[in-house]
Coordinates of C-alpha atoms in Angstrom, one line a residue:
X1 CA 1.3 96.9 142.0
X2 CA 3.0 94.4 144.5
X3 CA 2.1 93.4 148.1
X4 CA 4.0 91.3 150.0
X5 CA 2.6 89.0 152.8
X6 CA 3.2 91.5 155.5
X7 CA 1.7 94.2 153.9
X8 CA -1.2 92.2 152.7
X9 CA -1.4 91.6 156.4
X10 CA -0.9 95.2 156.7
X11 CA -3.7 96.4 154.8
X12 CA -5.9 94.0 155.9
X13 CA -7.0 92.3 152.4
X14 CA -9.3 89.4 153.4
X15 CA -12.2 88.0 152.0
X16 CA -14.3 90.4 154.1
X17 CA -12.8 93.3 151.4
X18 CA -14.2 91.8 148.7
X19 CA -18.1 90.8 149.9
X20 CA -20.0 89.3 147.2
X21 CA -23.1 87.8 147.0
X22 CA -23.7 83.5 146.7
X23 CA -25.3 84.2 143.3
X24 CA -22.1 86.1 141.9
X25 CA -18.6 84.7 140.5
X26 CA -15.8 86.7 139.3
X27 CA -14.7 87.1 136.1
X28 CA -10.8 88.6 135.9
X29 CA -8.4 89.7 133.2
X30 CA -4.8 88.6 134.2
X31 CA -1.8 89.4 132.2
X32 CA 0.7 87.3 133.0
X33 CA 3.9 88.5 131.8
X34 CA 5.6 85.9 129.6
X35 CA 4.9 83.3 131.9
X36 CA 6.0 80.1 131.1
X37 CA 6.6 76.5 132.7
X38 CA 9.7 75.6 134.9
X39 CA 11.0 74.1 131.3
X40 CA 10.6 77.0 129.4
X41 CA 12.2 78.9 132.0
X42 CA 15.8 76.2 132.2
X43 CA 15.5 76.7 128.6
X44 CA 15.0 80.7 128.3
X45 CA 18.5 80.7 131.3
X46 CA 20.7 78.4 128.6
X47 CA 20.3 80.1 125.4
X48 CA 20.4 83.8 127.0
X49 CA 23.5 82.7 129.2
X50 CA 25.2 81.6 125.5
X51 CA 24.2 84.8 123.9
X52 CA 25.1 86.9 127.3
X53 CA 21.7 88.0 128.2
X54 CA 21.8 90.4 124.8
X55 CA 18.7 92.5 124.0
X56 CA 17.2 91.3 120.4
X57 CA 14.1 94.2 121.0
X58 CA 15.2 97.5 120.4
X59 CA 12.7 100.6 121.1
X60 CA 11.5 102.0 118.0
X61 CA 14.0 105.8 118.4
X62 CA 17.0 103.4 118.9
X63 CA 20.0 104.2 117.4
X64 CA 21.4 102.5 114.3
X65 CA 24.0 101.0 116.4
X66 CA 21.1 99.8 119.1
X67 CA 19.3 98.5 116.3
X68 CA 22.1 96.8 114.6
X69 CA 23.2 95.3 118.3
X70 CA 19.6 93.6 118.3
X71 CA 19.4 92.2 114.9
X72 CA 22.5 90.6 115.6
X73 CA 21.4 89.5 119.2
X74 CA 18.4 87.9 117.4
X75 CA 20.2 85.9 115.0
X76 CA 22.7 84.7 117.7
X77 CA 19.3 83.6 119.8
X78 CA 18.2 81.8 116.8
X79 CA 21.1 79.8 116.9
X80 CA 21.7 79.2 120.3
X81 CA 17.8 77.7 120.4
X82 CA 19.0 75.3 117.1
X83 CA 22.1 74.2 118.9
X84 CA 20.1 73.4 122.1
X85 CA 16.5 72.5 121.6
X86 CA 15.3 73.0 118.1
X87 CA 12.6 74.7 117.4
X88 CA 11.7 75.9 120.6
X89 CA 10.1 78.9 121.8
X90 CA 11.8 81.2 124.2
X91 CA 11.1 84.3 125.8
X92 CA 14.0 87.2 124.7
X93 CA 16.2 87.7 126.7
X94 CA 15.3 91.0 128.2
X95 CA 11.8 89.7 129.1
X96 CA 12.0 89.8 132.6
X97 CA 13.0 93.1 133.3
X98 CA 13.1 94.5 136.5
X99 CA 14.4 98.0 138.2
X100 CA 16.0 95.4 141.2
X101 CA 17.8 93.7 138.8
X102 CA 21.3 93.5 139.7
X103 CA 22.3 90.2 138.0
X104 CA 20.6 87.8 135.4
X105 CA 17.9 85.8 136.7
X106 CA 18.2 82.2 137.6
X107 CA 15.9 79.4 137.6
X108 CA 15.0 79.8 141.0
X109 CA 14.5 83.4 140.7
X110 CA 11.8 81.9 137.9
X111 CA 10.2 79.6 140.4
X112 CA 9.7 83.1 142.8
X113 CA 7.4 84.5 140.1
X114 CA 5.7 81.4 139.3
X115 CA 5.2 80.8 142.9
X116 CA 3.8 84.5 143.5
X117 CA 1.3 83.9 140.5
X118 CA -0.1 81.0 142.1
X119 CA -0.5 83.3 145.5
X120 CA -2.3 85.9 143.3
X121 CA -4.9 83.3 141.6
X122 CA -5.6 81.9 144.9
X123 CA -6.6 84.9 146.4
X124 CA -8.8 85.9 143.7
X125 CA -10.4 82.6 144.3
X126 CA -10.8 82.8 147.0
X127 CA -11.8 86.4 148.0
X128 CA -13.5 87.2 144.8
X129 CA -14.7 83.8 144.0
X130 CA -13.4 83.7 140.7
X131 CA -14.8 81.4 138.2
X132 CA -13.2 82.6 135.0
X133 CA -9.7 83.6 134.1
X134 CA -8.7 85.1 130.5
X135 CA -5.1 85.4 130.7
X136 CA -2.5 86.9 128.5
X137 CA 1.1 86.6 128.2
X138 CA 1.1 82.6 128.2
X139 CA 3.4 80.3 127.1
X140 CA 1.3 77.3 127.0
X141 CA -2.4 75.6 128.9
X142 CA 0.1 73.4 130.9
X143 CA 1.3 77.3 132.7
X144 CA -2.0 78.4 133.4
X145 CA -2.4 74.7 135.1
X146 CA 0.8 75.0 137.2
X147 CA -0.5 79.0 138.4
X148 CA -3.8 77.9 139.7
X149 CA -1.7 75.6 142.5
X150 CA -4.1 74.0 144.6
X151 CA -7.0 74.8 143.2
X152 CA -6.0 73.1 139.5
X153 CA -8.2 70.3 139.6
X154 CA -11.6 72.4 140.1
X155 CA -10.5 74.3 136.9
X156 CA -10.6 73.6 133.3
X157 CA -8.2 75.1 130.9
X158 CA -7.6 76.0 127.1
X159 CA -5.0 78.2 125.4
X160 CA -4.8 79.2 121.8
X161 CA -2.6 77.7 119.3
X162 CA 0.1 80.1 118.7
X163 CA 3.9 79.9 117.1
X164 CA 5.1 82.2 119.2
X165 CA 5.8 82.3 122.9
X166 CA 3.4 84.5 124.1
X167 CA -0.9 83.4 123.8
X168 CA -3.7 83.5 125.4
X169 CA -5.6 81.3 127.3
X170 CA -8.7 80.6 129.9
X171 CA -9.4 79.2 133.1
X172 CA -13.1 78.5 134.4
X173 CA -14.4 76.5 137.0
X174 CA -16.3 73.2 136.2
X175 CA -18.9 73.9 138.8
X176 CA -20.0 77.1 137.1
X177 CA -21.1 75.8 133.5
X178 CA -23.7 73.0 133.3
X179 CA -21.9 71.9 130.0
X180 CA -18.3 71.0 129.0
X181 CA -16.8 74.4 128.3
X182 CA -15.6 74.9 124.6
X183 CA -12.9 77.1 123.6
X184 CA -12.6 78.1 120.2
X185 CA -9.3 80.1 118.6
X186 CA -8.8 83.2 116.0
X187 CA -6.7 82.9 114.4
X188 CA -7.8 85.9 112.7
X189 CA -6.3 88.1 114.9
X190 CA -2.7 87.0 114.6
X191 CA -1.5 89.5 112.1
X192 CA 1.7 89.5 110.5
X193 CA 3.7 92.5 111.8
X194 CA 4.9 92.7 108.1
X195 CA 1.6 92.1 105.6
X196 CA 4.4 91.6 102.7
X197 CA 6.5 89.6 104.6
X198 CA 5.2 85.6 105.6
X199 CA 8.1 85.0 107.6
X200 CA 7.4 87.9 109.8
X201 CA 6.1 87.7 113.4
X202 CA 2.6 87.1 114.0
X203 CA 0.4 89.4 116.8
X204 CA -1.3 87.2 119.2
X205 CA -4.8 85.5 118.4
X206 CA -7.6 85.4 120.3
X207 CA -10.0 82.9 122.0
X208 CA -13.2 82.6 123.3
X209 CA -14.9 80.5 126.0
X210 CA -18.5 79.3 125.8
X211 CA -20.3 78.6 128.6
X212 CA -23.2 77.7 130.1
X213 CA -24.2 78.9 133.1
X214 CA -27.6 78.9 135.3
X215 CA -28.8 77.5 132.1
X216 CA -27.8 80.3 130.3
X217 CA -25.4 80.4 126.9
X218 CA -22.6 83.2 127.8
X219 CA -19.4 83.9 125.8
X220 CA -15.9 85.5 126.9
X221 CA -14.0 86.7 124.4
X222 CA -9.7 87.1 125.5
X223 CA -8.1 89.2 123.0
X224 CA -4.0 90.7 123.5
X225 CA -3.9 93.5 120.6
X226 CA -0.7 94.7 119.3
X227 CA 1.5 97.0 122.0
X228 CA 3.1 100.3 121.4
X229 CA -0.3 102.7 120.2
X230 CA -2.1 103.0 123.6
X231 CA -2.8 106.5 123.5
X232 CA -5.2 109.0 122.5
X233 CA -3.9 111.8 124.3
X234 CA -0.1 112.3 125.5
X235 CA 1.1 110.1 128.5
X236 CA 4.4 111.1 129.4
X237 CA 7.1 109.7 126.4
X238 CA 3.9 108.0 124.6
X239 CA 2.7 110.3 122.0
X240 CA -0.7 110.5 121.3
X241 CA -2.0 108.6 118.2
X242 CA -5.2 107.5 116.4
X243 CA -5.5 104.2 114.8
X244 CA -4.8 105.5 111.4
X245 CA -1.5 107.2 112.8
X246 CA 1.6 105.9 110.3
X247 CA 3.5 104.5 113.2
X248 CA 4.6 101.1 112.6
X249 CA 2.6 99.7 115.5
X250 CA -0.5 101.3 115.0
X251 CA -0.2 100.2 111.3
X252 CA -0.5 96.6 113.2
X253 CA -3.1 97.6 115.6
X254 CA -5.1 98.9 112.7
X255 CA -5.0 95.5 110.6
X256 CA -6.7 94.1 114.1
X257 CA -9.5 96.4 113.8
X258 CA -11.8 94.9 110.8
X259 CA -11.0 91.3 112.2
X260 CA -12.1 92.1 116.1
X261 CA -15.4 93.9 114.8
X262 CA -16.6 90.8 113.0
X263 CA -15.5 88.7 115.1
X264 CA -18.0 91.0 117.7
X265 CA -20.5 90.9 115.5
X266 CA -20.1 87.0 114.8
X267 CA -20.5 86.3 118.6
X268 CA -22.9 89.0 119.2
X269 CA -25.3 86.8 116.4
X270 CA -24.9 83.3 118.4
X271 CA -24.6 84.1 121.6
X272 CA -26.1 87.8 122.8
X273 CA -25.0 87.5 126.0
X274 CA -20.9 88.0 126.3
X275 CA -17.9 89.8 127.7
X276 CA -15.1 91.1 125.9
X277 CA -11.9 91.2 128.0
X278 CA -8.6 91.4 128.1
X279 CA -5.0 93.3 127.3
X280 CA -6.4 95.8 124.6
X281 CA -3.0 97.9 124.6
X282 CA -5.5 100.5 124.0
X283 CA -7.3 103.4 126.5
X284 CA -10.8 102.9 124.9
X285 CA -11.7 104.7 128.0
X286 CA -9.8 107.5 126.8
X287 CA -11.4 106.9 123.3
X288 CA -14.8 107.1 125.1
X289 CA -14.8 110.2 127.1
X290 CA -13.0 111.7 123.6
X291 CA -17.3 112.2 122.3
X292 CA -15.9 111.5 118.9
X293 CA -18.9 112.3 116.0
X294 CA -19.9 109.3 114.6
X295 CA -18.7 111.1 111.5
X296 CA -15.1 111.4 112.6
X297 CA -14.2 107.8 113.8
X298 CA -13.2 106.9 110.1
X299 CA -10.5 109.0 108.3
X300 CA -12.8 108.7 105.3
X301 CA -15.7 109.8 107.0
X302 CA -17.9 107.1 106.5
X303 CA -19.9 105.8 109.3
X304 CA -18.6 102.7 111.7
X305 CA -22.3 101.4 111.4
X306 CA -21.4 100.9 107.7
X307 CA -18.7 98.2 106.3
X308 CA -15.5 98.9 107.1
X309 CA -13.4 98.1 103.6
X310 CA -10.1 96.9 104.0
X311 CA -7.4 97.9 101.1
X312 CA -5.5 94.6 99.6
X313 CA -3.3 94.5 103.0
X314 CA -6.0 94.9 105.4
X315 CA -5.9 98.5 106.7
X316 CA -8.6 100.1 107.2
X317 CA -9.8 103.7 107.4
X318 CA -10.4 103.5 111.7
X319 CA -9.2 106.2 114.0
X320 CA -11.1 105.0 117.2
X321 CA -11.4 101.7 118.2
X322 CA -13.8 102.1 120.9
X323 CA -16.2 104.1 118.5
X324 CA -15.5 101.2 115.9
X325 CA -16.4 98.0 117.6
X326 CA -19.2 99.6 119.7
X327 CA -21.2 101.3 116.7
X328 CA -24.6 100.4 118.3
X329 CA -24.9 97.1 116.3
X330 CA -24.2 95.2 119.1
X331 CA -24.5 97.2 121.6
X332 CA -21.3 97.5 124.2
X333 CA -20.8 98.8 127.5
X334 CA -17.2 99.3 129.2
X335 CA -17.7 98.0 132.8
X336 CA -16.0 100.7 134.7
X337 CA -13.1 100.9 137.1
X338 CA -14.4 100.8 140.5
X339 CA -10.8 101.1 142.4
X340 CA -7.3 100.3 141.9
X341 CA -5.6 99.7 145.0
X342 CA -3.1 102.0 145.7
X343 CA -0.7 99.2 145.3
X344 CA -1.4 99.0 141.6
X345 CA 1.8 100.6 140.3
X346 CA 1.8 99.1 136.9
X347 CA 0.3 99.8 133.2
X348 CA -2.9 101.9 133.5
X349 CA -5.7 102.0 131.0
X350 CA -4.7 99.0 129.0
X351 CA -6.8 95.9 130.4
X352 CA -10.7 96.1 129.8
X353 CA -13.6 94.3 130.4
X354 CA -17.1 95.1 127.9
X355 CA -20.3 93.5 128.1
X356 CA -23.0 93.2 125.7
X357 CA -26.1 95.1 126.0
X358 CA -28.0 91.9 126.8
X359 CA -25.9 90.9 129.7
X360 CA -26.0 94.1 131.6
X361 CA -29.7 94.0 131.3
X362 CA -29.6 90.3 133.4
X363 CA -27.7 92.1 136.4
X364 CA -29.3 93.1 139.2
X365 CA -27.3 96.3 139.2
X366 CA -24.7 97.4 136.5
X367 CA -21.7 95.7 137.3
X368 CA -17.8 97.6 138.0
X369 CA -14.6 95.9 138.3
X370 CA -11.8 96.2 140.5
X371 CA -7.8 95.7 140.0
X372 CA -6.1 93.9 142.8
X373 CA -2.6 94.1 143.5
X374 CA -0.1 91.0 142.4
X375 CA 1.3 89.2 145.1
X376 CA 4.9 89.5 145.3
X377 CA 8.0 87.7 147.5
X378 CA 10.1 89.7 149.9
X379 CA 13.5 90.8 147.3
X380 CA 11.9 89.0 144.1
X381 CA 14.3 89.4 141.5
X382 CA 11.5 88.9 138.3
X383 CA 8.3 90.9 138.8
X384 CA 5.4 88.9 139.4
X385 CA 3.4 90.9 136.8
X386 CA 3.8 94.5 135.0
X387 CA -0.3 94.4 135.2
X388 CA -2.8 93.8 138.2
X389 CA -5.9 91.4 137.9
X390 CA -9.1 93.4 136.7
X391 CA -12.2 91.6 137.9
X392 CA -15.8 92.2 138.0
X393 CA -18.7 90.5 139.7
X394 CA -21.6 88.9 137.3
X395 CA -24.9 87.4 138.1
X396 CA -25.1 83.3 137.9

């Protein structure tokens, strides 16, 4: 997943890898793993250096004794952000993992990640001419700012409003739209983990972007869905489970469901032409190649052309999400995975990009995406990313 400059030297990666025509601009998903500002970064050192760099997220087969460790880590967190900044938002304390890590991270070990982010947006720029980031994994507009370096003032940025540390956000080039760009949150999306429980943590939102470009309305759609129920079919230690499995993150995953399908079908009505993009934390491609009858993609066997009913806390009867959202009203094509560079050694099968039937019938040829390694410092403590860009080309 990680180059550094030699071997980017090495392998010859220059704009001349990534030909595209004058009438084309990239359009990338980039998860950007809990990236935050050099503040929230200061901030995220002092409270996990008073609570000794404890782990408040516990994998769900923990032990009781793990998960007592972590509830207590989390309330000492708690307090540790009261006593120094109230009401902040920090990362946990076991965000930035790495298999180098020897020590805990420092500022300036921070600044390396940030620093290799920039490198990896400016190459997408410019060797792919990207004119439209969705990232995920944000901390705030004022980070995606900061990781487009020298190219920040060609850019215009939005992030979704969100009270906790991780959101979503775009990036998109002025020159491209012949209008002010408008960005416009759901909140929808944000599920409680806990329906019964207010106080619990909310799932990220979403956002979309509307543009126009070559004189034509186009909307991208950024979603992060909830983690931990990626797979249809067994992947090593992830088990294999359909959306109306009764494991506790699919139970959170399937509360996104109803809410991402109207918000589709809301889109798809004002604006015919958009992309859907982003961290699913979901192999739809999986889902796809799976054939499922139309009959089978609700555990109640009603069709996913007809309403899908929510009970009282919002679940819903979906096994498939691919099969769900892409029921033929709209119309939605995955745009496929053209190469990963061999580089890519990070999470697989999560981060897609889908296209409405009307904008794949405006390209010149259907349209594939590549995934580009994340640029990366000679002995970086904090990983740059645990995903690499996904990009495709579109037609002005």
């Amino acid at each position: 997943m990680k180059l550094t400059a030699a071997l980017l030297l090495t392998l010859g990666l220059t704009q001349a890898c990534y030909a595209h025509n004058a009438g084309e601009y990239g359009v990338t998903s980039f998860n950007g793993a809990w990236a935050g500002t050099t503040a929230d970064n200061k901030l995220h050192h002092e409270v996990c250096s008073a609570v000794s760099w404890c782990r408040n997220r516990a994998w769900r087969d923990a032990t009781p004794e793990v998960l007592k460790a972590a509830q207590k880590c989390e309330a000492d967190t708690k307090l540790a952000i009261e006593r120094l900044q109230p009401g902040a938002l920090v990362a946990p304390c076991s965000a930035y993992t790495s298999p180098k890590k020897a020590r805990a991270a420092t500022p300036a070990d921070y600044e390396q990640k940030l620093d290799a982010m920039r490198e990896t947006i400016t190459k997408l720029i410019e060797t792919q001419n990207v004119g439209v980031f969705a990232f995920q994994e944000i901390r705030s507009e004022e980070v995606i700012k900061n990781m487009l370096g020298k190219y920040a003032d060609r850019f215009e940025t939005c992030a979704a409003p969100h009270p906790e540390f991780q959101t979503v956000g775009f990036a998109w080039k002025r020159s491209l739209t012949g209008k002010p760009g408008k960005c416009v949150t759901n909140q929808e999306l944000a599920v409680k983990e806990d329906p019964a429980n207010a106080a619990s943590h909310a799932v990220r939102p979403g956002v979309a972007l509307e543009l126009l470009v070559n004189g034509k309305a186009i909307t991208f759609m950024n979603v992060h869905l909830k983690a931990s129920c990626a797979n249809l079919l067994k992947r090593g230690n992830w088990a294999a489970r359909t959306l109306d499995d009764p494991d506790p993150a699919c139970r959170v995953f399937n509360r996104q469901v109803p809410v991402l399908e109207r918000w589709i079908e809301s889109v798809a009505r004002t604006s015919p032409n958009f992309v859907l993009m982003g961290d699913f934390n979901r192999r739809i491609d999986e889902e796809a190649q799976a054939a499922v009858p139309a009959s089978e993609v609700r555990a109640d066997h009603t069709l996913p052309s007809s309403e899908n009913v929510a009970d009282a806390s919002g679940y819903v009867q979906t096994k498939y999400l691919w099969q769900e959202i892409s029921d033929g009203s709209p119309v939605l094509h995955q745009v496929p995975l053209r190469e990963a560079d061999s580089a890519c050694k990070g999470f697989t099968g999560l981060d897609h990009i889908v296209i409405s039937d009307a904008l794949l019938a405006q390209q010149k040829k259907p349209p594939t995406s590549v995934k580009t390694p994340v640029f990366e410092h000679p002995g970086q403590l904090i990983d740059t990313s645990d995903h690499c860009p996904r990009t495709m080309m579109l037609e002005r």
